[in-house]
Coordinates of C-alpha atoms in Angstrom, one line a residue:
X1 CA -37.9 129.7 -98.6
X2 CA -38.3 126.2 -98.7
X3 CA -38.8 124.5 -95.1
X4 CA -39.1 121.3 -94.0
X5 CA -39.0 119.2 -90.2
X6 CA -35.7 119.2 -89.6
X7 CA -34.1 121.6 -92.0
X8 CA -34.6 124.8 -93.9
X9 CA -33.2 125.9 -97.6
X10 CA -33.2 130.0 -98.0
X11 CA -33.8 130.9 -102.0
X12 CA -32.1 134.0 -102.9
X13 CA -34.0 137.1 -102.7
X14 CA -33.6 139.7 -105.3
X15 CA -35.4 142.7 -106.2
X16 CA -35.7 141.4 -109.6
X17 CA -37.3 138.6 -108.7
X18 CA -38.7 137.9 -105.1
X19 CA -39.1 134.3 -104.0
X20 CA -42.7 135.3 -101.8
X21 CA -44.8 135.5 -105.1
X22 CA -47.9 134.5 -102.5
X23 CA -46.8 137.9 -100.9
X24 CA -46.6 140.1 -103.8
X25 CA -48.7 139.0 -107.1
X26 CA -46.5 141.1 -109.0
X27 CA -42.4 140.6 -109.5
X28 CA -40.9 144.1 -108.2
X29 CA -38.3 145.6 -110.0
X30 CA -35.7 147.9 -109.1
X31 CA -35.3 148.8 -112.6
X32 CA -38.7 149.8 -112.9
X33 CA -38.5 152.8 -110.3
X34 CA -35.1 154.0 -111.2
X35 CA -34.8 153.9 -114.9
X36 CA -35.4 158.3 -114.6
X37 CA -32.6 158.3 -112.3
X38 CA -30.1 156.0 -114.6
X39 CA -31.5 158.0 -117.3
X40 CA -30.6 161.4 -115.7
X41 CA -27.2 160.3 -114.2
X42 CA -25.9 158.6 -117.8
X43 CA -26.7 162.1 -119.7
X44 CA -24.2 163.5 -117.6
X45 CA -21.8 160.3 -117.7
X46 CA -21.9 156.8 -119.3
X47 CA -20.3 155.5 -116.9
X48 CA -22.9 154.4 -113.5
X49 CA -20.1 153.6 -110.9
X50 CA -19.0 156.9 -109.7
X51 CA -15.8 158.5 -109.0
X52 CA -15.0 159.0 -105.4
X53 CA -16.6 162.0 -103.7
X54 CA -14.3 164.6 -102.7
X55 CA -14.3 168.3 -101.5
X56 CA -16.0 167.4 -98.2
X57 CA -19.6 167.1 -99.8
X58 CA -19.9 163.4 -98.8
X59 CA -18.5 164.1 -95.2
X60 CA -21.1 167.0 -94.1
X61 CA -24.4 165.0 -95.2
X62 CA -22.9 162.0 -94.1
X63 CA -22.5 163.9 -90.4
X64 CA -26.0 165.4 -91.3
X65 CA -27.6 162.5 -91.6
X66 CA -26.3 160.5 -88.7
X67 CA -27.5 163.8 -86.2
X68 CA -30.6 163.6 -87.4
X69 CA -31.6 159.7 -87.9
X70 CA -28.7 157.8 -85.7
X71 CA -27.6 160.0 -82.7
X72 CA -29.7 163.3 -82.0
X73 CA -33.2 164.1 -83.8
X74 CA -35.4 161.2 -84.2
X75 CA -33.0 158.1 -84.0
X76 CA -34.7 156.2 -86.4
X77 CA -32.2 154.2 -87.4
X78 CA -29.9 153.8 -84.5
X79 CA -29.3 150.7 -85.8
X80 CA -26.5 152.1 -87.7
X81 CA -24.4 153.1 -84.9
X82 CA -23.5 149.2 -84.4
X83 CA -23.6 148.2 -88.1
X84 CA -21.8 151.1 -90.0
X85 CA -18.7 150.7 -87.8
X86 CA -18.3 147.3 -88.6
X87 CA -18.7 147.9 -92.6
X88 CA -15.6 148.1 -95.0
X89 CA -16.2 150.9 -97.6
X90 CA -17.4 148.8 -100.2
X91 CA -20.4 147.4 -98.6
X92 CA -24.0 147.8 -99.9
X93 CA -25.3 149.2 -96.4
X94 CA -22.0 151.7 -96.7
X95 CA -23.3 152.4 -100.5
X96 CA -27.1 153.0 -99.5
X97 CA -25.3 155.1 -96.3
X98 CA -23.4 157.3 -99.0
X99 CA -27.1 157.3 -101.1
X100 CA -29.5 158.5 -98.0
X101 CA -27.3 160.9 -96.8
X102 CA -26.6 162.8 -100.3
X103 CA -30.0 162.5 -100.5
X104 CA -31.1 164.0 -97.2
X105 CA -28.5 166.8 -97.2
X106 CA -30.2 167.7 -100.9
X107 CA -33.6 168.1 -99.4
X108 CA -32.7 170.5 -96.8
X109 CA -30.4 172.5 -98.7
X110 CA -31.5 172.0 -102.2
X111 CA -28.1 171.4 -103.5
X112 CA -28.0 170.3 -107.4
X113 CA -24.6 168.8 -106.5
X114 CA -25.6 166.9 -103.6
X115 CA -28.8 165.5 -105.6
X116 CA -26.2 164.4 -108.4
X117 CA -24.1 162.4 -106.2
X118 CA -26.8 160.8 -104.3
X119 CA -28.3 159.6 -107.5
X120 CA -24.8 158.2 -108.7
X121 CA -24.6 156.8 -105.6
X122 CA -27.9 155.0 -105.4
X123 CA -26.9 153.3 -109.0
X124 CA -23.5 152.2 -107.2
X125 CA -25.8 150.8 -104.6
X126 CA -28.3 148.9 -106.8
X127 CA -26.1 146.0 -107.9
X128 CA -24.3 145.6 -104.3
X129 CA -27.9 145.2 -102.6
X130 CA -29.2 143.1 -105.6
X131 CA -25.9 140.6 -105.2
X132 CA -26.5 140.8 -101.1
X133 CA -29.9 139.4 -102.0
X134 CA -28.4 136.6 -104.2
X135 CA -26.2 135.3 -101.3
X136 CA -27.4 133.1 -99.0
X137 CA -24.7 134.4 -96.4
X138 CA -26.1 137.9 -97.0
X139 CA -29.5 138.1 -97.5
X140 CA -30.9 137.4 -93.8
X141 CA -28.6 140.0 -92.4
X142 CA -29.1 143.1 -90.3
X143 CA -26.9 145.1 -92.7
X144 CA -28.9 143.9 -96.3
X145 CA -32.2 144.7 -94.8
X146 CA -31.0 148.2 -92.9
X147 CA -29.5 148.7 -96.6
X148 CA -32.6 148.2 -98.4
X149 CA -34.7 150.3 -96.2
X150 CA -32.1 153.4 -96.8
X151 CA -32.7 153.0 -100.4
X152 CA -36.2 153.4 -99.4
X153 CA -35.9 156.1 -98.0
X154 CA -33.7 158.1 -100.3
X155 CA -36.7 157.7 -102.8
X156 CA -38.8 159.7 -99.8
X157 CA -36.3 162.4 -100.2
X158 CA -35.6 163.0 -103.9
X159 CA -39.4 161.8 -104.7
X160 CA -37.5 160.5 -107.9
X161 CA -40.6 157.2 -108.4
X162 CA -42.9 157.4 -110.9
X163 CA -45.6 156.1 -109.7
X164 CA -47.0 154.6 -106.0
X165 CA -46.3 151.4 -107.2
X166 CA -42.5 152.0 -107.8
X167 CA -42.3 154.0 -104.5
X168 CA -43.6 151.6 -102.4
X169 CA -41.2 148.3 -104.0
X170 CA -38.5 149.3 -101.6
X171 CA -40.8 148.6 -98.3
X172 CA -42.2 145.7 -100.3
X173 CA -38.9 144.1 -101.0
X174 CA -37.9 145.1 -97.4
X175 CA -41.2 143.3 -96.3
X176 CA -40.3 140.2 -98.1
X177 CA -36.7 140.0 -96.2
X178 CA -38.2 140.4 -92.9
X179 CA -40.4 137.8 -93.5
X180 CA -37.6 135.5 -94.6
X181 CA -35.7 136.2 -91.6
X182 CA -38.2 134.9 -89.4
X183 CA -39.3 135.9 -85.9
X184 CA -35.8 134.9 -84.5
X185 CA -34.7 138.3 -85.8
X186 CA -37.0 139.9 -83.0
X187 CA -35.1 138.4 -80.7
X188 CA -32.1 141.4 -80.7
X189 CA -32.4 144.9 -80.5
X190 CA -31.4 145.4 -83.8
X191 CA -33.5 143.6 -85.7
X192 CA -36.6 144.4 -83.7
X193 CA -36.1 147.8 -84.4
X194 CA -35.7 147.6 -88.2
X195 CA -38.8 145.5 -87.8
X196 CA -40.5 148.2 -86.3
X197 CA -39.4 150.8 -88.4
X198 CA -40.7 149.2 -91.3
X199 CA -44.2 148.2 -90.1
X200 CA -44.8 152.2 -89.7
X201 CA -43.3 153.1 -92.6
X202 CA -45.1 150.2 -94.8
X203 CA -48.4 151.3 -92.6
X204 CA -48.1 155.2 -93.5
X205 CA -47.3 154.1 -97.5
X206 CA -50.6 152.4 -97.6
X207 CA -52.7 155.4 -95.5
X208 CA -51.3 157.8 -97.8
X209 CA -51.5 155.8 -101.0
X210 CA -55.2 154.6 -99.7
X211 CA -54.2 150.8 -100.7
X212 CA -55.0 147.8 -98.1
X213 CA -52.7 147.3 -95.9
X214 CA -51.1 143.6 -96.9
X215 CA -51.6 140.7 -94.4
X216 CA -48.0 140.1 -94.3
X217 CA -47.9 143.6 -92.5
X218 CA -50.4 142.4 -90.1
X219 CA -48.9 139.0 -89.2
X220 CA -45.5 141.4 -89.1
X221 CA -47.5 143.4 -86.3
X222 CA -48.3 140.1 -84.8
X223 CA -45.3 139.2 -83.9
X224 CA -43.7 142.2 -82.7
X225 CA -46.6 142.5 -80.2
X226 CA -45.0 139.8 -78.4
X227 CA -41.5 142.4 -78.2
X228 CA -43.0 145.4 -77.8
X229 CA -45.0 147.2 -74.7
X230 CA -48.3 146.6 -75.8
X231 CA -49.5 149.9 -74.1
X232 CA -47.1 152.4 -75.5
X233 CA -49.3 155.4 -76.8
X234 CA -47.5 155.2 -80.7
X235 CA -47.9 151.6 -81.1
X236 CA -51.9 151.6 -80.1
X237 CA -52.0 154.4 -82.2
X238 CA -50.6 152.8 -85.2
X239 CA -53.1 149.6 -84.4
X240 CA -55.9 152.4 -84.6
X241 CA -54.0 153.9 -88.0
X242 CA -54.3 150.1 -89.5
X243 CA -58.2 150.4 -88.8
X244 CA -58.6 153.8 -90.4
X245 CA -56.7 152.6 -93.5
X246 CA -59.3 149.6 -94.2
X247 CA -62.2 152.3 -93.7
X248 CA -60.3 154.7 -96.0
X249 CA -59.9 152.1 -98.7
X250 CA -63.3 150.9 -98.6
X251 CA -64.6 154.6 -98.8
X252 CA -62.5 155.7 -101.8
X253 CA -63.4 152.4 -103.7
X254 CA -67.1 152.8 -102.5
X255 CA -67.1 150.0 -101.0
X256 CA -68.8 151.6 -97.4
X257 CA -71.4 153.4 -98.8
X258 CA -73.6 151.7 -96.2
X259 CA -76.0 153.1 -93.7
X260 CA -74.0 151.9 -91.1
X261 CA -71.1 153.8 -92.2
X262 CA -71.1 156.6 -90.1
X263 CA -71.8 154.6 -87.1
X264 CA -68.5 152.8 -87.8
X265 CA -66.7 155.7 -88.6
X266 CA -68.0 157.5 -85.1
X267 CA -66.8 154.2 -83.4
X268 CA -63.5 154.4 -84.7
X269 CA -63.0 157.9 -84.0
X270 CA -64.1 157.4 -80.7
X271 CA -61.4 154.4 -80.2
X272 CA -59.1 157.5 -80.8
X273 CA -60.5 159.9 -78.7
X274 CA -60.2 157.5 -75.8
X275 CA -56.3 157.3 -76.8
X276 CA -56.0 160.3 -75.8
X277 CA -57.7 160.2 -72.8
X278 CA -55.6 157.5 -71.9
X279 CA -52.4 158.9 -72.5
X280 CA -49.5 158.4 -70.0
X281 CA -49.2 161.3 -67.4
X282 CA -45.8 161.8 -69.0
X283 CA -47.1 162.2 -72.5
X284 CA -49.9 165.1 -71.7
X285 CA -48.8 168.7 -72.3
X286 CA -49.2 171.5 -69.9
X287 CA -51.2 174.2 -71.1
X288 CA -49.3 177.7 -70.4
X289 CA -51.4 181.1 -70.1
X290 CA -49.8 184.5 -72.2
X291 CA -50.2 188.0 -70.5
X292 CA -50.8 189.5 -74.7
X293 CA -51.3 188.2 -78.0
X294 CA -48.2 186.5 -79.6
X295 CA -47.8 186.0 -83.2
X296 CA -46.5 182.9 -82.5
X297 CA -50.0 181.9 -80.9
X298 CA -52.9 181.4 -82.3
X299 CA -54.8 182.0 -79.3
X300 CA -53.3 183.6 -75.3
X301 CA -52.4 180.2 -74.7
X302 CA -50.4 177.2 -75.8
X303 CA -49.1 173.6 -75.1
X304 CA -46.2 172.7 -73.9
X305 CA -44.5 168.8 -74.4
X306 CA -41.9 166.5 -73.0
X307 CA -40.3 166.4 -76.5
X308 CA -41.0 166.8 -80.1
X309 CA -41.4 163.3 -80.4
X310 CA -44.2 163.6 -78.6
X311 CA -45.8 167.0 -80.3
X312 CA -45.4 164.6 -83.3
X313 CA -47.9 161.7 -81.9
X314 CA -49.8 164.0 -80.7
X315 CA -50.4 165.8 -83.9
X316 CA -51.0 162.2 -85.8
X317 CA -53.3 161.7 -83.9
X318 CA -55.1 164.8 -84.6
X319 CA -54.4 164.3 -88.0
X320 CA -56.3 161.1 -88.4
X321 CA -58.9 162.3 -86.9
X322 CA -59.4 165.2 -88.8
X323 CA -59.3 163.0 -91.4
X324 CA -62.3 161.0 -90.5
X325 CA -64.3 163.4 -89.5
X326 CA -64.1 165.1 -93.1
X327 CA -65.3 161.5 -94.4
X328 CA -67.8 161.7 -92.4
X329 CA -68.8 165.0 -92.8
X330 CA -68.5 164.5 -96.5
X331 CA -70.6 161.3 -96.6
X332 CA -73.7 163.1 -94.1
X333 CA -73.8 165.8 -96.9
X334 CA -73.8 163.9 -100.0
X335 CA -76.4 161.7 -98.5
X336 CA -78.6 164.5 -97.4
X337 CA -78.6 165.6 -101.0
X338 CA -79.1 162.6 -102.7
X339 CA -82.3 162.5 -100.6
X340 CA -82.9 165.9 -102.6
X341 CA -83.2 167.7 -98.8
X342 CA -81.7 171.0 -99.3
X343 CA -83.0 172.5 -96.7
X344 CA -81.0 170.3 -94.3
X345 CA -78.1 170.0 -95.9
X346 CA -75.7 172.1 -93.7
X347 CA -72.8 170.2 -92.7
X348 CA -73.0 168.1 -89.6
X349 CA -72.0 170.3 -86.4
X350 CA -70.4 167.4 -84.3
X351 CA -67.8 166.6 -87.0
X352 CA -67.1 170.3 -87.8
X353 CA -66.5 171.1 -84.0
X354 CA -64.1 168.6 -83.7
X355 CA -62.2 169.2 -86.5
X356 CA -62.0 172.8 -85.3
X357 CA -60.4 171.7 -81.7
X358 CA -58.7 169.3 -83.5
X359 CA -56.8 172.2 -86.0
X360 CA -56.7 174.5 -82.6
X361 CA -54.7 172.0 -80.4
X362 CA -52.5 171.8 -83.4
X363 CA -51.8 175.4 -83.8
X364 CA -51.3 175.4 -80.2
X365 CA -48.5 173.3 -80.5
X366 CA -46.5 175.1 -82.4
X367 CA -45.1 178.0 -79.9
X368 CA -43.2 176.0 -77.9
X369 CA -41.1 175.1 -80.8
X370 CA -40.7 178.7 -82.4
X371 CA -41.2 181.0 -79.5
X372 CA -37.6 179.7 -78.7
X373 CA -36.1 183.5 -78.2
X374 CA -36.7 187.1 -78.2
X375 CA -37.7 188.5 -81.9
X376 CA -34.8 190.5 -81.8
X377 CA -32.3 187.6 -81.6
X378 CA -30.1 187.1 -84.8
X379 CA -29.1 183.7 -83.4
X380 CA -29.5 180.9 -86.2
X381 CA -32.0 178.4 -85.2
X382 CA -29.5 175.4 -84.6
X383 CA -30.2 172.2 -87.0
X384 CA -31.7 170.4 -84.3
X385 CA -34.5 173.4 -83.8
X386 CA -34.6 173.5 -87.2
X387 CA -35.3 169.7 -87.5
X388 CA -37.9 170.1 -84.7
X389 CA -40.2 173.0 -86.6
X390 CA -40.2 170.7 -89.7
X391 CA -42.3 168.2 -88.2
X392 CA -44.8 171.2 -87.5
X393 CA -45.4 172.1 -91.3
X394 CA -47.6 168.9 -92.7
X395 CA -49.8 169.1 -89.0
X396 CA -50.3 173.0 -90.3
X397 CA -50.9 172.4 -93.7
X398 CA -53.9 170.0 -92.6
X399 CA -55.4 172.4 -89.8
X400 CA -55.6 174.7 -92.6
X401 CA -57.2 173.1 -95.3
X402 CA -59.7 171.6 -92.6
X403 CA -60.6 173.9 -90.2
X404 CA -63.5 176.2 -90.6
X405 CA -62.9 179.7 -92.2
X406 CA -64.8 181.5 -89.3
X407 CA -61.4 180.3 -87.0
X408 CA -59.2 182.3 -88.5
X409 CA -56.8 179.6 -88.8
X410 CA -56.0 179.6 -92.4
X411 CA -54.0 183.2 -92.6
X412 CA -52.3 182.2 -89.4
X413 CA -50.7 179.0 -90.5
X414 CA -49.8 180.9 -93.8
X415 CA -47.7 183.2 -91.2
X416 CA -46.3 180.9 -89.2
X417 CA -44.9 179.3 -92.7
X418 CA -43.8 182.2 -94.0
X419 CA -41.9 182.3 -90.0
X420 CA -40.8 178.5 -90.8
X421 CA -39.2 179.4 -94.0
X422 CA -37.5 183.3 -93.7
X423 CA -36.9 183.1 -90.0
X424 CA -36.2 179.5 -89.1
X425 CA -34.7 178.6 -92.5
X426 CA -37.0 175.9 -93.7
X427 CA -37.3 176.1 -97.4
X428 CA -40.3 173.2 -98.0
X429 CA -42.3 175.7 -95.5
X430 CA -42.8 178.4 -98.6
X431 CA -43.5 175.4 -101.0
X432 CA -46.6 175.0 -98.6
X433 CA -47.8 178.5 -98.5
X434 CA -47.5 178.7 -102.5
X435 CA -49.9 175.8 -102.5
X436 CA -52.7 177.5 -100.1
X437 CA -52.3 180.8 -101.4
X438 CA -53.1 179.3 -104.7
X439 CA -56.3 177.7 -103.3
X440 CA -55.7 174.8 -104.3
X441 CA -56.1 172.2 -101.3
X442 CA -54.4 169.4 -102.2
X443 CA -54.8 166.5 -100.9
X444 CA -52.8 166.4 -97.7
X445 CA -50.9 163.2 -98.7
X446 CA -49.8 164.6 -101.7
X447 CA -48.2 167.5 -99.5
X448 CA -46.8 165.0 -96.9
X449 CA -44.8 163.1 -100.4
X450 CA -43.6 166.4 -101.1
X451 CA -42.3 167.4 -97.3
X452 CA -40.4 163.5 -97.7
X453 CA -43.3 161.1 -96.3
X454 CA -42.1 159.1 -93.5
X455 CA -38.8 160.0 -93.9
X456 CA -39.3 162.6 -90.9
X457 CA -41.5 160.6 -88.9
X458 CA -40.0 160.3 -85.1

């Protein structure tokens, strides 16, 4: 974008080619991350533009979708309540629409069908977002950018890039728009929330890729403090999230191998502790008392929250810092023996402890959520339940791989998978336990790609 006094001159953005080369050093290319997909879709027919759906396919994860991100589960993307009524069916936001939802219905049913469409639809989609992007009518619009960010997130749900790089060029692209758009676009509620959306989902790519988190995100943050409540529990917690991402990065590339290390880390876990002190009344859960054991509960208690929305901050925040207390746990061992002390080389109890509560308020959350009727009810958990239990499995996974083995916790989040996936019908739940009854301990970002990433973040 080329500005000057009294007038301004908007270069067409294209994936191909971005115009904010001081943004990204590198030229992103959709090509790049979808050449598997063209590749798979063109085996089965040379022709990329597909036919029409039919058979009803289209129409129940189209429904599916808009439940579960527009109207009912986590309203992510409410945005598309106003803008998809005004589309004709040959728009890129209605193609990335048709892409997202294939997509999502795939992942929760693991339909071969469904996952063939979406791709076909996601090639069908490519050339209508990339000629958005070469208009200059088009490529400031609510619609383009909404568009861009559903093609983001179908590659969260069929996990179809390569490589972090490619995964991360839609957010990047999506990045580069917002910035072109300028802080007018804050201004409406549309736009502000797309905004918002993707500074968490950009934030969360970085965290779980451990890359620094770009300035244009930052000054992106900047200007939305001006729009948003300041003292909103998710949005200090994300500003906390942005610090644990530049210690993260540091640490992995040994940068932070300082004495002062763990003095910094104990600082910034203590900014999150004080978090959530500080909550909102409304945001605290109620602790509730069993008369007997429950397999549902890890302990004779559990918590009880406003929402699920909440349960998921909540559990973040847990999650991060589990997180850093394992770094720092980590680091306080490997220096003890590279001082060749042995004898005191026991893991540090202060980090331990609280990873322990941390995993036990966790499994404590889950009851509320599962508990929902008698065991001897053949009712269906509805897809809103359902939805609800997912965001339970990636919190799990981490209290388990974490938490000490002297808690008991590991065997208990293996049932309350096994639950998730026979009882409640989650299938990604028994992916999960194959993993830790295999040992294996992955690194927990790797199982949050696998579960679709931020694609189920409230």
């Amino acid at each position: 974008m080329n500005c000057e006094e009294d007038s301004c001159r908007v270069s067409p953005v294209t994936f191909s080619s971005f115009s904010y080369l001081e943004l990204f050093p590198t030229k992103l290319r959709i090509r790049d991350e979808t050449q598997g997909i063209r590749h798979k879709s063109q085996l089965r027919q040379r022709k990329s533009v597909p036919k029409p759906l039919n058979d009803g396919i289209d129409n129940l994860a189209r429904g599916a979708f808009f439940f579960h991100y527009v109207t009912d589960v986590s309203k992510a993307f409410d945005a598309l309540d106003t803008l998809y009524t005004h589309q004709s069916s040959q728009t890129p936001l209605q193609a990335s629409v048709d892409a997202a939802s294939l997509a999502f219905f795939s992942f929760q049913h693991n339909s071969i069908k469904a996952r063939h469409l979406a791709r076909k639809q996601y090639l069908l989609a490519l050339p209508q977002v990339n000629a958005a992007l070469q208009s200059a009518a088009d490529v400031s619009s609510d619609s383009t950018l909404l568009a861009v960010l559903l093609l983001d997130l179908f590659e969260k749900f069929l996990g179809e890039s390569p490589s972090t790089t490619a995964s991360m060029s839609h957010v990047h692209g999506a990045l580069a728009l917002v910035k072109l758009r300028g802080r007018s676009q804050l201004l409406n509620y549309i736009g502000l929330r797309l905004s918002a959306r993707l500074s968490m989902n950009l934030l969360i790519s970085c965290v779980a890729a451990s890359t620094p988190v770009p300035t244009a995100l930052l000054d992106l943050r900047s200007d939305l403090e001006d729009f948003l409540d300041e003292h909103d529990p998710k949005w200090q917690l994300t500003g906390l999230i942005i610090k644990y991402a530049s210690h993260d990065t540091g640490i992995r590339r040994g940068c932070h191998w300082k004495p002062d290390t763990i003095n910094s880390m104990l600082a910034l876990d203590e900014e999150f502790r004080k978090l959530a002190d500080n909550m909102p009344t409304s945001w605290f859960f109620k602790t509730v008392f069993l008369d007997e054991p429950s397999g549902r509960a890890l302990e004779l208690h559990f918590h009880v929250y406003r929402d699920h929305i909440i349960t998921q901050t909540w559990n973040v925040l847990r999650i991060m810092r589990m997180l850093l207390n394992d770094a720092m746990r980590k680091y306080r061992s490997e220096s003890l023996d590279d001082e060749n002390n042995s004898s005191d080389s026991e893991q540090p109890p202060a980090a331990v402890e609280t990873i322990n509560l941390l995993a036990r308020e966790i499994c404590a959350s889950v009851y509320q959520f599962t508990q929902l009727r008698d065991e001897s009810c053949r009712l269906q958990y509805s897809a809103l339940e359902r939805a609800r239990c997912f965001t339970l499995i990636f919190p799990l996974y981490v209290a388990a791989i974490y938490a000490s083995v002297s808690t008991g916790i590991r065997p208990w989040v293996v049932r309350q998978l096994c639950f998730l996936s026979e009882t409640v019908g989650i299938r990604q739940a028994r992916a999960v336990v194959e993993v830790l009854g295999k040992g294996e301990d992955r690194d927990p970002w790797s199982i949050y790609t696998m579960l679709g990433s931020y694609a189920f973040a409230a």
